[in-house]
mmCIF file of C-alpha atoms in Angstrom:
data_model
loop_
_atom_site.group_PDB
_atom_site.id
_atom_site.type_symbol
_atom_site.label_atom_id
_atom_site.label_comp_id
_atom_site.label_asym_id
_atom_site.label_seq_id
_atom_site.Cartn_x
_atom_site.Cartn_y
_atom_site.Cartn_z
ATOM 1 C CA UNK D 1 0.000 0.000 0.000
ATOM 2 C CA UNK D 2 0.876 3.601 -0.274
ATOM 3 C CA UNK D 3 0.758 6.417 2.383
ATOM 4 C CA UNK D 4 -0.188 9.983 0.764
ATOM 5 C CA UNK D 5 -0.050 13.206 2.876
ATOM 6 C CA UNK D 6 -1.250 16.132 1.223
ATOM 7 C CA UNK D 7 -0.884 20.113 2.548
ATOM 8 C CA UNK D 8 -2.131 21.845 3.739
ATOM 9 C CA UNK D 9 -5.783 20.189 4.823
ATOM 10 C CA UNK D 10 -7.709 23.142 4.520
ATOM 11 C CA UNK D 11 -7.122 27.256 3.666
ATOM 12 C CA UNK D 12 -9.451 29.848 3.062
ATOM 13 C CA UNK D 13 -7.896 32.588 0.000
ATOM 14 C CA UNK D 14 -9.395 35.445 -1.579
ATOM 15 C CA UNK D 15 -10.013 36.071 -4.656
ATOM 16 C CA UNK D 16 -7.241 36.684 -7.042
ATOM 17 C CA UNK D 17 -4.582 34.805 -4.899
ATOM 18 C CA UNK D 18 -3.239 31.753 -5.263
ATOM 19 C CA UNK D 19 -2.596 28.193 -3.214
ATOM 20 C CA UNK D 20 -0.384 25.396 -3.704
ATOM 21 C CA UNK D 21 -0.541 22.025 -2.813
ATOM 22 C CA UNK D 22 2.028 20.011 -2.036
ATOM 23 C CA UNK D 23 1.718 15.956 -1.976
ATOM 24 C CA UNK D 24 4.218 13.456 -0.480
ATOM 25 C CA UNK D 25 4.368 9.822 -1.335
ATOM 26 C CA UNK D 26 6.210 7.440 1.180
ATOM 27 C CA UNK D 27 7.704 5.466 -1.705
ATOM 28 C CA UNK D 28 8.374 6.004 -5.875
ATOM 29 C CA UNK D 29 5.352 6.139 -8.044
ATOM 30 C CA UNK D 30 5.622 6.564 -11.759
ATOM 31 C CA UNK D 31 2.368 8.754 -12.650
ATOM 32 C CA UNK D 32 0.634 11.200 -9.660
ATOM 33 C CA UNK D 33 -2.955 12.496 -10.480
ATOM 34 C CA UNK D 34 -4.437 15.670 -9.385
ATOM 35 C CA UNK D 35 -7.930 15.449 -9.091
ATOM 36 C CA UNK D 36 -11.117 18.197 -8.532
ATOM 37 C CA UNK D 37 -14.242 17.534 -6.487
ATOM 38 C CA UNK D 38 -16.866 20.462 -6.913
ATOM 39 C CA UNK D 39 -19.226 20.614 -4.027
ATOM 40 C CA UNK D 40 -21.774 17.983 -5.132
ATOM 41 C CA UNK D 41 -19.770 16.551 -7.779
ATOM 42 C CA UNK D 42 -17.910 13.842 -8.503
ATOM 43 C CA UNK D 43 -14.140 13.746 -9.096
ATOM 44 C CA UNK D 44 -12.693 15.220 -12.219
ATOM 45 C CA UNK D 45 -8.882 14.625 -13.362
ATOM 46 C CA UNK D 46 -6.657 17.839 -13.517
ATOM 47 C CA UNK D 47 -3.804 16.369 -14.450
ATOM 48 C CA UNK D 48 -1.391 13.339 -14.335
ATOM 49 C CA UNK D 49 1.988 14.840 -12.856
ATOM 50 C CA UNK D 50 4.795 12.797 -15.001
ATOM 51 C CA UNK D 51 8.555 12.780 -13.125
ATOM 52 C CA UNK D 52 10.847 14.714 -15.753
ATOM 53 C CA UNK D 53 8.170 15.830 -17.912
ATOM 54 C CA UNK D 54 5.748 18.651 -18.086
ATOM 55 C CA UNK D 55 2.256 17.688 -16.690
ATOM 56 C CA UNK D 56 -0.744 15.629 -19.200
ATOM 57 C CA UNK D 57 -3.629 17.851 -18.673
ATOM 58 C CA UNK D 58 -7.009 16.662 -19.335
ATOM 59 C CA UNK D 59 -10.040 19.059 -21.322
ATOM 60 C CA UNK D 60 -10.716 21.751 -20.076
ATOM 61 C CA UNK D 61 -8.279 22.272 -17.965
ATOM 62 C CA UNK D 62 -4.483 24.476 -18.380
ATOM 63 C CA UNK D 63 -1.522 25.357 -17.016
ATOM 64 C CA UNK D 64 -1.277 28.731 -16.688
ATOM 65 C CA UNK D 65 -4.456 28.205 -14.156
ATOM 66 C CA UNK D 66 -3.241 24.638 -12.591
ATOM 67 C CA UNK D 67 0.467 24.595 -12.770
ATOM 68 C CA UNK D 68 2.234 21.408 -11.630
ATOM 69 C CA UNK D 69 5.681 20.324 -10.773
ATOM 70 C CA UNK D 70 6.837 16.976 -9.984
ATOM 71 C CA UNK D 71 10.846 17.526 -8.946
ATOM 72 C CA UNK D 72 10.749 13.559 -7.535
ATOM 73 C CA UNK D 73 9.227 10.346 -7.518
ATOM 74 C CA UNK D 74 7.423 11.567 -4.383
ATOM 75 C CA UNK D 75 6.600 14.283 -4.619
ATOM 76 C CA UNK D 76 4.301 17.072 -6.711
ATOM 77 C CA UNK D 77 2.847 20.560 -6.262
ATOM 78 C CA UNK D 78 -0.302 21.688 -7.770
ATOM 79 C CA UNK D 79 -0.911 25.321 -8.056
ATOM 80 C CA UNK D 80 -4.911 26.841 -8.129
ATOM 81 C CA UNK D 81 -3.577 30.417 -9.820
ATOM 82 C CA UNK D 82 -5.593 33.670 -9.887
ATOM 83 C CA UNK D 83 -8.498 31.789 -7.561
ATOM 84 C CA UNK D 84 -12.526 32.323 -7.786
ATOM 85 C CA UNK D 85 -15.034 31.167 -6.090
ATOM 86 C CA UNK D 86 -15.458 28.349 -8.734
ATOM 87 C CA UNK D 87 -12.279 27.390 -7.558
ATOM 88 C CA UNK D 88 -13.557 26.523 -4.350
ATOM 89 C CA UNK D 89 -13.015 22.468 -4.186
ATOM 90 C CA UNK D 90 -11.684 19.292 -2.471
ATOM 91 C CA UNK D 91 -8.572 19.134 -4.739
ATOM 92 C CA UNK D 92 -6.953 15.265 -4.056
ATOM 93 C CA UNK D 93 -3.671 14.054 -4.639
ATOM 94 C CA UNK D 94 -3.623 10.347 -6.503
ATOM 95 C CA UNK D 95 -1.774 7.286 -7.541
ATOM 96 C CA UNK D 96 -1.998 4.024 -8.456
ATOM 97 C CA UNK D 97 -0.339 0.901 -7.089
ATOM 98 C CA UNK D 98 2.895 -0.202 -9.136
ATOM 99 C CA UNK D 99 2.180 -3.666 -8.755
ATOM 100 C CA UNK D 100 -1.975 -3.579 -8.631
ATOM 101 C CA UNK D 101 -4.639 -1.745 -10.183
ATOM 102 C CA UNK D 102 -5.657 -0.159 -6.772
ATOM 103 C CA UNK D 103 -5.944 3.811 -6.665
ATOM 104 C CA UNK D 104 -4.615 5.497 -3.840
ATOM 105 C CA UNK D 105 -5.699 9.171 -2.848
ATOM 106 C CA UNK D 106 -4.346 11.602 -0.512
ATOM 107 C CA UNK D 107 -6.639 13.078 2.429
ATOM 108 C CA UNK D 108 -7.533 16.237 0.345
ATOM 109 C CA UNK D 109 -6.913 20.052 0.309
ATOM 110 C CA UNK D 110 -10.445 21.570 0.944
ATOM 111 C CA UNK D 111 -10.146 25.461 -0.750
ATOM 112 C CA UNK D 112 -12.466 27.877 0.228
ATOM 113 C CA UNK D 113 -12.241 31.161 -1.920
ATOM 114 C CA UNK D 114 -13.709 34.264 -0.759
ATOM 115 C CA UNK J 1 -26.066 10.876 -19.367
ATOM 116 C CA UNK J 2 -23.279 10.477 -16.728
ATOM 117 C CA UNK J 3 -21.106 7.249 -17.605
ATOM 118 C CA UNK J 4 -21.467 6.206 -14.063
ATOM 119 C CA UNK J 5 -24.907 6.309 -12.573
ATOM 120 C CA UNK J 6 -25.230 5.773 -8.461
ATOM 121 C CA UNK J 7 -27.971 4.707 -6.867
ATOM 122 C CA UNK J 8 -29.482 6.224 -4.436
ATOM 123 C CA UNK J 9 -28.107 9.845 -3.895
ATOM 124 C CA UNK J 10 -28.748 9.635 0.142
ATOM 125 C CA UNK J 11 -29.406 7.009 2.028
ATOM 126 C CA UNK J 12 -30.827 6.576 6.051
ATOM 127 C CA UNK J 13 -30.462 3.823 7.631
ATOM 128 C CA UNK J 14 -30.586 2.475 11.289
ATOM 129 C CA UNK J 15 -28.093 0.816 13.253
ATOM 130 C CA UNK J 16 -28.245 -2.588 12.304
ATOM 131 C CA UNK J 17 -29.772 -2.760 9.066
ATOM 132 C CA UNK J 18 -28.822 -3.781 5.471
ATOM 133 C CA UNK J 19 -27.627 -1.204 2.893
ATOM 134 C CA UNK J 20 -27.329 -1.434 -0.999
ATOM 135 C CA UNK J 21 -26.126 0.565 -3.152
ATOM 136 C CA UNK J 22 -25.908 0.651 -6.607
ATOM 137 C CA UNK J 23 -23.627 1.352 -9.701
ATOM 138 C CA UNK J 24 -24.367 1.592 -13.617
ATOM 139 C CA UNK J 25 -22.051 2.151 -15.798
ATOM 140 C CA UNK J 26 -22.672 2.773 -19.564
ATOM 141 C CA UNK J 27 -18.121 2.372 -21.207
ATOM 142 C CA UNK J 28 -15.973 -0.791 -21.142
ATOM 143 C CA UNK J 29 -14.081 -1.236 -18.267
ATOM 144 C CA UNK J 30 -10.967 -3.270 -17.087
ATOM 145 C CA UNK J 31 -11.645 -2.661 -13.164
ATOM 146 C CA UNK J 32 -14.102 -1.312 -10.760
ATOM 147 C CA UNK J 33 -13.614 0.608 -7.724
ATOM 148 C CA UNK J 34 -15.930 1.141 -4.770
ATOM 149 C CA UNK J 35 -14.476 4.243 -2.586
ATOM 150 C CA UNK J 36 -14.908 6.148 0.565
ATOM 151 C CA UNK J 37 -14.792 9.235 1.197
ATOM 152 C CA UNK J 38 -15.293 10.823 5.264
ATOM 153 C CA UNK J 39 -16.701 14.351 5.711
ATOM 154 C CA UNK J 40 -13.080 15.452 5.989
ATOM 155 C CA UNK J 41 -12.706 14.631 2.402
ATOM 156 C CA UNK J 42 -10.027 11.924 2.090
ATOM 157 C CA UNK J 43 -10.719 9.202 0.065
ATOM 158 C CA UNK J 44 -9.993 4.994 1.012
ATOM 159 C CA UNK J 45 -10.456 2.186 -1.296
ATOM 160 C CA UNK J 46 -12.675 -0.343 -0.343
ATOM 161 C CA UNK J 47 -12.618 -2.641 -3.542
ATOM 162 C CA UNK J 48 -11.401 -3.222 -6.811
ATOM 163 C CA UNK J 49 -13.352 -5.715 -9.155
ATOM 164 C CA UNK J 50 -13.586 -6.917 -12.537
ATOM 165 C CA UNK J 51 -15.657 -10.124 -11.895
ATOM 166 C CA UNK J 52 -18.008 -11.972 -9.141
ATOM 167 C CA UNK J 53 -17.643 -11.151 -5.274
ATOM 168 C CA UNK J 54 -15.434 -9.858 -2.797
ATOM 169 C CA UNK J 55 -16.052 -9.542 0.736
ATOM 170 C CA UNK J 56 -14.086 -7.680 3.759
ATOM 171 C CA UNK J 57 -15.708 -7.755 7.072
ATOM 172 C CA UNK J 58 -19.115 -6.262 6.554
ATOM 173 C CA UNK J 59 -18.748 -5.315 3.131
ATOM 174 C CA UNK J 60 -19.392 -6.915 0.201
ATOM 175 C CA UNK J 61 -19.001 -5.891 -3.378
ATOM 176 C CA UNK J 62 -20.515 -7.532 -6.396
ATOM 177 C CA UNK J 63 -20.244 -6.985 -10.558
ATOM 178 C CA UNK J 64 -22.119 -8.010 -13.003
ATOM 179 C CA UNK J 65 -20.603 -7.517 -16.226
ATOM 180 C CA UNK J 66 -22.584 -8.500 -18.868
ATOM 181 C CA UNK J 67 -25.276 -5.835 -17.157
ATOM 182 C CA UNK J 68 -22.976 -2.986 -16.360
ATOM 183 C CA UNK J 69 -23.968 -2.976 -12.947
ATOM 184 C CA UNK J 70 -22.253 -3.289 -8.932
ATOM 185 C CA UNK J 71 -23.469 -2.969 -5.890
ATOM 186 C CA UNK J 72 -21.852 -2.588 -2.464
ATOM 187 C CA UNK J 73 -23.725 -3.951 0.347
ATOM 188 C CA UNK J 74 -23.190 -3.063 3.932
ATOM 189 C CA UNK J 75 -24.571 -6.066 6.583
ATOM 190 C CA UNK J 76 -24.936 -5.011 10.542
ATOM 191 C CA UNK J 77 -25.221 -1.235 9.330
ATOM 192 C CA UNK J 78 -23.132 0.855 12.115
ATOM 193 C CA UNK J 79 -22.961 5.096 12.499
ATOM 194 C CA UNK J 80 -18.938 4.668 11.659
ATOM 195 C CA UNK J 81 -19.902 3.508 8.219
ATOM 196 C CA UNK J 82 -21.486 6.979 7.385
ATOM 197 C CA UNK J 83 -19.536 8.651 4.256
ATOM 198 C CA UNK J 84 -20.080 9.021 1.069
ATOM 199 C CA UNK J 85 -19.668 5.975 -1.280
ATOM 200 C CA UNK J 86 -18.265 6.511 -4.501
ATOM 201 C CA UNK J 87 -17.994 4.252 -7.534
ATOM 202 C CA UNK J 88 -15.403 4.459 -10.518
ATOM 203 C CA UNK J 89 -14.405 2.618 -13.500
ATOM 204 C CA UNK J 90 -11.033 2.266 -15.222
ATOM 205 C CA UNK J 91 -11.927 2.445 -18.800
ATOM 206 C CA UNK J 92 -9.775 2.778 -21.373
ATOM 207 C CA UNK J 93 -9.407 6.396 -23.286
ATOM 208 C CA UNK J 94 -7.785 7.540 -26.224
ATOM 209 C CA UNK J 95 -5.017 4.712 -25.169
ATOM 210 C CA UNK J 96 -4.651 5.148 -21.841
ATOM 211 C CA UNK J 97 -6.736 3.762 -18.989
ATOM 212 C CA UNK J 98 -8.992 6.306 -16.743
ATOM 213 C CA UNK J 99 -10.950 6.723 -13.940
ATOM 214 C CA UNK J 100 -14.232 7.606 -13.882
ATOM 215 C CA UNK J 101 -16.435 8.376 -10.885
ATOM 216 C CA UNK J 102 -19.886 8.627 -10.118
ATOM 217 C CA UNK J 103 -21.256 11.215 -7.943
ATOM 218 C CA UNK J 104 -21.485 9.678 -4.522
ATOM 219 C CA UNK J 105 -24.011 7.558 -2.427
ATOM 220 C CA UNK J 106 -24.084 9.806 0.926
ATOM 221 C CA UNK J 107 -24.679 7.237 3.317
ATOM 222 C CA UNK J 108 -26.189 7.949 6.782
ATOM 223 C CA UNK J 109 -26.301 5.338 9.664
ATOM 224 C CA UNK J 110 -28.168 6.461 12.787
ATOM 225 C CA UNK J 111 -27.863 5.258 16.116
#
């Protein structure tokens, strides 16, 4: 199994600021995934964070507004730039098992924007 | 249409009783995944599936292929299972192999 921290938990911005999230891995993963959960939606893919290459982002989604760096296999920051209210989410941190097919997701990094 | 259809939306239960819910999806798939999430907002996996029956403690998970459908049943319902319930599919996109989630079963267990 794999252990994902993610931080911070929680922050409230305002508008026009931005946050970034940092998640850890406790041991070398391939592919990270950055995912969105509206309130009352289900989880959308941002973006799978490669190691050495620029991020794979999915429709509808770029990255001057979701910026991602991956410096390690354990590591990877995703940046919510120039925030809104839309931007207000549980934004989760994912992987999937080297070995299995079993997904793995970080607690989450509930934004509030004011 | 959403790819992955939940059913129901919320649930209430009491203490004790049996819970269903249900998953349709509509795209090939190479896996199934039943998830929770806790009002907190992190996310466990419960099961992955891409035939018959698995069981862990109270839980059970069953597909269905050939009709596109799961369900996760709960036995001995207790207030520790409440969470939201979410299923997802791995299908295969455009060559690569995603996830795709259904909106939640919020799931309420009172004492």
């Amino acid at each position: 199994s794999a252990v994902i921290s993610q931080k911070p938990s929680r922050d409230i911005c305002q508008r026009g600021t931005s946050l970034t999230i940092q998640c850890q891995v406790d041991s070398q993963v391939t592919m990270m995934f950055w995912y969105r959960q509206q309130p009352g939606q289900s989880l959308t893919l941002i973006a799978t964070a490669n190691q050495g290459s620029e991020a794979t982002y999915e429709s509808g989604f770029v990255i001057d507004k979701f910026p991602i760096s991956r410096p390690n296999l354990t590591f990877s920051t995703l940046t919510v730039s120039n925030l809104s209210p839309e931007d207000s989410s549980i934004y989760l941190c994912s992987l999937k098992g080297l070995h299995t097919d079993t997904q793995y997701f970080g607690p989450g990094t509930r934004l509030t924007v004011l | 249409k959403n790819e992955v259809e939940q059913s129901p939306q919320n649930l209430t239960a009491q203490e004790g009783e049996f819970i269903t819910i249900n998953c349709s999806y509509s795209v090939g798939i190479s896996a199934l995944h039943w998830l929770q999430q806790h009002p907190g907002g992190g996310i466990v996996s419960l099961f992955m599936l891409s035939s018959g029956k698995k069981k862990h403690g109270r839980l059970i998970a069953t597909i269905n292929i050939q009709e596109k459908h799961s369900s996760l049943h709960i036995t001995a319902s207790h207030p520790r299972d409440s969470a939201v319930y979410i299923c997802a599919v791995r299908s295969p996109q455009g060559g690569s192999e995603k996830l795709v989630f259904g909106k939640g079963t919020k799931l309420t267990v009172n004492p």
